[in-house]
Amino acid sequence: MTQAPAIPRATRRRHDREIVALAVPAFGALVAEPLFVMADSAIVGHLGTAQLAGLGVATALLTTAVSVFVFLAYATTAAVSRRVGAGDLPAALRQGMDGIWLALLIGAAVIAVVLPLAPGIVHLFGASATAAPYATTYLRISTLGIPAMLTVLAATGVLRGLQNTRTPLYVAVGGFVANAVLNALLVYPAGLGIAGSAWGTVIAQWGMAAVYLLVVVRGARRHKASLRPDLAGIRASAQAGVPLLVRTLSLRAILMIVTAMAARLGDADIAAHQIVLSLWSLLAFALDAIAIAGQAIIGRYLGASDARGAREACHRMVQWGIAAGVVLGVLVVAARPLFLPLFTGDSVVRDVALPALLMVALSEPICGIVFVLDGVLMGAGDGPYLAWAMVITLAVFTPVALLVPVMGGGLTALWAAMTLMMTVRLLTLWLRARSGKWIVTGASR
C-alpha cells in the first residue's frame, strides 16, 4: 500500500464504527441468502430422492447463473458511493436506477434463453433420468424469478452505496421467512410438489425486489432523480460491470477446477472436499462483509476527493481483515472436533478432511487481507485491474491444481494449491494498493 499514514486514535475509532455499522448487517444479509436453498432442500427432501436430486441440479444452475452477475451489486455500490461522497444524491440515485434497469434487461434475456432450453441444460449438467423432469420443472419456474434476483443485487448495491446495509438485512430475513412459509404451504397442503417449491421461491424473490424498488424509488422521487431508463447510463453501468464479470468468471473457474480435481482423488476425498469447501465458503461470508464495508466507505471518500481519508480507511480495514483472519483460523482449529462429525460419521472422510481444514485455518489471515483489498479496489472502481489480476491468478493456479492428482497428491495438497491461489491474489492486490494508482478522486472515475 501507499506509505502508511499515521492515524490518530479518534480517526481509527471513527473508521471502526463505520466498518462495524456496515459490515455486521452485511454479514447477516450474506448468511441469509444460502438459507433460501437450505429451506427448499429441507422441504423438498421429504418428497423423495429424485425430487431432491432434481432440486440440487436446478439450484446449482440458478446459483451459478445469478453469481455471474454479482457485478450488478459491486459496480453499483462503487458508482453510487462516489456520488454520495461528492454530495450529489440525485446523481447517486440516478446511477442506482441505471443499475436496476440493467438488471431487469439482463433478467429478461436470461428468461428468453433458459425457458426453451431448460431440458437440454439439465441434460448437459448430468441429471439422471429420474431427476431430470423435476430439475426441468424447478428450473423453468424459478427462471421467472431471475429478473427479481438480479434486481435485488442491483438495489442492494444502491443501498450499500448510500451507506445503508441494514435494509438489505431486513429484506433478506423477511424474504427467507416468506420463502420457507410459501414452500411449506405450496409443496404439501396445495399439493404442487417441487413446482410449489419453485413458485414459493419466485414469489418471495419478487416480493424482495418490490420492497427494494419501493425504497429506491421513494429516495429517487424525494431527491427528484429520474426513474426513466437512460441508455447512456445503462451502457455505462454495463461497461463498469464487464471487468468485474471477467473477475467473477475467473474465480468460478478456479472453484470448478478444484472440485473437479478433488473428484479425481476418490470418493473419500471429494466428500471431504465438500465439507472443507462449505466451511471455506462460510468463512468467506464473514470476510466479505468487511469487503462490502470497504466498497461503500472507499467510494464515499474518493467521491469526496479525500485521498488521505481513503488511504486511512484502507489501512484500517486491512488491519481488520488480518485480525478477522487470525480469529477465524483459530476458530477452525479449535472447532474441528465438533465440526467434522456434523457432516460425516465416516472416519476415513474425517481423516482426509482434517489436514485440509488445518490448511484452511493457516490461510485465513491471507484471505482476510485479500477480501479487504478486493473490496477497497472495487469501491475505487478499479475493475480492469481486478479482472487482469484474477486472470493471472487463474493462469498460475490451473497447472498447479492439475498436477496434484498426477503427482499423487491428496486433498491437503489440493488445498495447498488453493492457499497458493490466495497468496497470488494477495500479491497482485497488495502491489496495486501500494502503488496508489487506485486513488482516483471525484464523482466518477
mmCIF file of N, CA and C in Angstrom, residues 66-78 99 102-103 106 150 153-154 157 237-248 295 378:
data_model
loop_
_atom_site.group_PDB
_atom_site.id
_atom_site.type_symbol
_atom_site.label_atom_id
_atom_site.label_comp_id
_atom_site.label_asym_id
_atom_site.label_seq_id
_atom_site.Cartn_x
_atom_site.Cartn_y
_atom_site.Cartn_z
ATOM 1 N N VAL A 66 -26.860 -16.643 -11.386
ATOM 2 C CA VAL A 66 -27.008 -15.376 -10.665
ATOM 3 C C VAL A 66 -25.657 -14.866 -10.174
ATOM 4 N N SER A 67 -24.794 -15.764 -9.696
ATOM 5 C CA SER A 67 -23.493 -15.331 -9.168
ATOM 6 C C SER A 67 -22.629 -14.691 -10.247
ATOM 7 N N VAL A 68 -22.830 -15.091 -11.488
ATOM 8 C CA VAL A 68 -22.075 -14.495 -12.593
ATOM 9 C C VAL A 68 -22.362 -12.996 -12.698
ATOM 10 N N PHE A 69 -23.592 -12.606 -12.321
ATOM 11 C CA PHE A 69 -23.998 -11.207 -12.457
ATOM 12 C C PHE A 69 -23.904 -10.433 -11.141
ATOM 13 N N VAL A 70 -23.081 -10.923 -10.215
ATOM 14 C CA VAL A 70 -22.926 -10.229 -8.937
ATOM 15 C C VAL A 70 -22.296 -8.846 -9.129
ATOM 16 N N PHE A 71 -21.712 -8.616 -10.306
ATOM 17 C CA PHE A 71 -21.157 -7.287 -10.580
ATOM 18 C C PHE A 71 -22.240 -6.203 -10.498
ATOM 19 N N LEU A 72 -23.507 -6.591 -10.649
ATOM 20 C CA LEU A 72 -24.588 -5.611 -10.538
ATOM 21 C C LEU A 72 -24.579 -4.948 -9.165
ATOM 22 N N ALA A 73 -24.222 -5.720 -8.140
ATOM 23 C CA ALA A 73 -24.123 -5.154 -6.789
ATOM 24 C C ALA A 73 -22.816 -4.403 -6.622
ATOM 25 N N TYR A 74 -21.709 -5.009 -7.051
ATOM 26 C CA TYR A 74 -20.394 -4.419 -6.816
ATOM 27 C C TYR A 74 -20.218 -3.093 -7.550
ATOM 28 N N ALA A 75 -20.505 -3.091 -8.851
ATOM 29 C CA ALA A 75 -20.294 -1.879 -9.646
ATOM 30 C C ALA A 75 -21.233 -0.767 -9.201
ATOM 31 N N THR A 76 -22.471 -1.127 -8.846
ATOM 32 C CA THR A 76 -23.434 -0.116 -8.414
ATOM 33 C C THR A 76 -23.024 0.495 -7.082
ATOM 34 N N THR A 77 -22.530 -0.335 -6.166
ATOM 35 C CA THR A 77 -22.059 0.194 -4.880
ATOM 36 C C THR A 77 -20.973 1.241 -5.082
ATOM 37 N N ALA A 78 -19.990 0.926 -5.916
ATOM 38 C CA ALA A 78 -18.872 1.844 -6.143
ATOM 39 C C ALA A 78 -19.343 3.154 -6.765
ATOM 40 N N GLY A 99 -28.459 0.984 -12.822
ATOM 41 C CA GLY A 99 -28.077 -0.385 -12.478
ATOM 42 C C GLY A 99 -29.277 -1.304 -12.394
ATOM 43 N N LEU A 102 -30.535 -2.105 -15.862
ATOM 44 C CA LEU A 102 -29.636 -3.098 -16.470
ATOM 45 C C LEU A 102 -29.958 -4.491 -15.944
ATOM 46 N N ALA A 103 -30.227 -4.603 -14.649
ATOM 47 C CA ALA A 103 -30.566 -5.901 -14.053
ATOM 48 C C ALA A 103 -31.837 -6.472 -14.677
ATOM 49 N N ILE A 106 -31.029 -7.717 -18.270
ATOM 50 C CA ILE A 106 -30.290 -8.990 -18.243
ATOM 51 C C ILE A 106 -31.221 -10.122 -17.824
ATOM 52 N N LEU A 150 -31.805 -10.486 -9.809
ATOM 53 C CA LEU A 150 -30.818 -9.525 -10.298
ATOM 54 C C LEU A 150 -31.168 -8.104 -9.858
ATOM 55 N N LEU A 153 -29.889 -7.725 -6.447
ATOM 56 C CA LEU A 153 -28.443 -7.471 -6.450
ATOM 57 C C LEU A 153 -28.158 -5.987 -6.705
ATOM 58 N N ALA A 154 -28.763 -5.443 -7.768
ATOM 59 C CA ALA A 154 -28.503 -4.052 -8.126
ATOM 60 C C ALA A 154 -28.989 -3.100 -7.038
ATOM 61 N N GLY A 157 -26.791 -3.014 -4.125
ATOM 62 C CA GLY A 157 -25.647 -2.151 -4.409
ATOM 63 C C GLY A 157 -25.979 -0.681 -4.207
ATOM 64 N N SER A 237 -23.172 1.555 -16.885
ATOM 65 C CA SER A 237 -23.234 0.533 -15.840
ATOM 66 C C SER A 237 -22.734 -0.805 -16.361
ATOM 67 N N ALA A 238 -23.128 -1.136 -17.600
ATOM 68 C CA ALA A 238 -22.679 -2.393 -18.197
ATOM 69 C C ALA A 238 -21.166 -2.394 -18.418
ATOM 70 N N GLN A 239 -20.623 -1.267 -18.892
ATOM 71 C CA GLN A 239 -19.186 -1.183 -19.130
ATOM 72 C C GLN A 239 -18.393 -1.315 -17.834
ATOM 73 N N ALA A 240 -18.919 -0.729 -16.752
ATOM 74 C CA ALA A 240 -18.241 -0.857 -15.457
ATOM 75 C C ALA A 240 -18.305 -2.288 -14.948
ATOM 76 N N GLY A 241 -19.356 -3.013 -15.356
ATOM 77 C CA GLY A 241 -19.535 -4.370 -14.869
ATOM 78 C C GLY A 241 -18.738 -5.424 -15.614
ATOM 79 N N VAL A 242 -18.340 -5.145 -16.855
ATOM 80 C CA VAL A 242 -17.644 -6.155 -17.662
ATOM 81 C C VAL A 242 -16.360 -6.653 -16.993
ATOM 82 N N PRO A 243 -15.468 -5.767 -16.533
ATOM 83 C CA PRO A 243 -14.260 -6.278 -15.870
ATOM 84 C C PRO A 243 -14.574 -7.120 -14.631
ATOM 85 N N LEU A 244 -15.591 -6.723 -13.877
ATOM 86 C CA LEU A 244 -15.966 -7.495 -12.691
ATOM 87 C C LEU A 244 -16.575 -8.836 -13.092
ATOM 88 N N LEU A 245 -17.226 -8.880 -14.251
ATOM 89 C CA LEU A 245 -17.737 -10.148 -14.773
ATOM 90 C C LEU A 245 -16.567 -11.086 -15.089
ATOM 91 N N VAL A 246 -15.516 -10.545 -15.718
ATOM 92 C CA VAL A 246 -14.318 -11.352 -16.015
ATOM 93 C C VAL A 246 -13.707 -11.876 -14.717
ATOM 94 N N ARG A 247 -13.622 -11.010 -13.714
ATOM 95 C CA ARG A 247 -13.093 -11.414 -12.408
ATOM 96 C C ARG A 247 -13.915 -12.552 -11.817
ATOM 97 N N THR A 248 -15.237 -12.420 -11.849
ATOM 98 C CA THR A 248 -16.114 -13.429 -11.257
ATOM 99 C C THR A 248 -16.016 -14.756 -12.004
ATOM 100 N N GLN A 295 -16.070 -1.354 0.133
ATOM 101 C CA GLN A 295 -16.595 -0.800 -1.116
ATOM 102 C C GLN A 295 -17.318 0.522 -0.875
ATOM 103 N N MET A 378 -12.609 -2.499 -5.510
ATOM 104 C CA MET A 378 -13.945 -2.406 -6.104
ATOM 105 C C MET A 378 -14.572 -1.058 -5.787
#
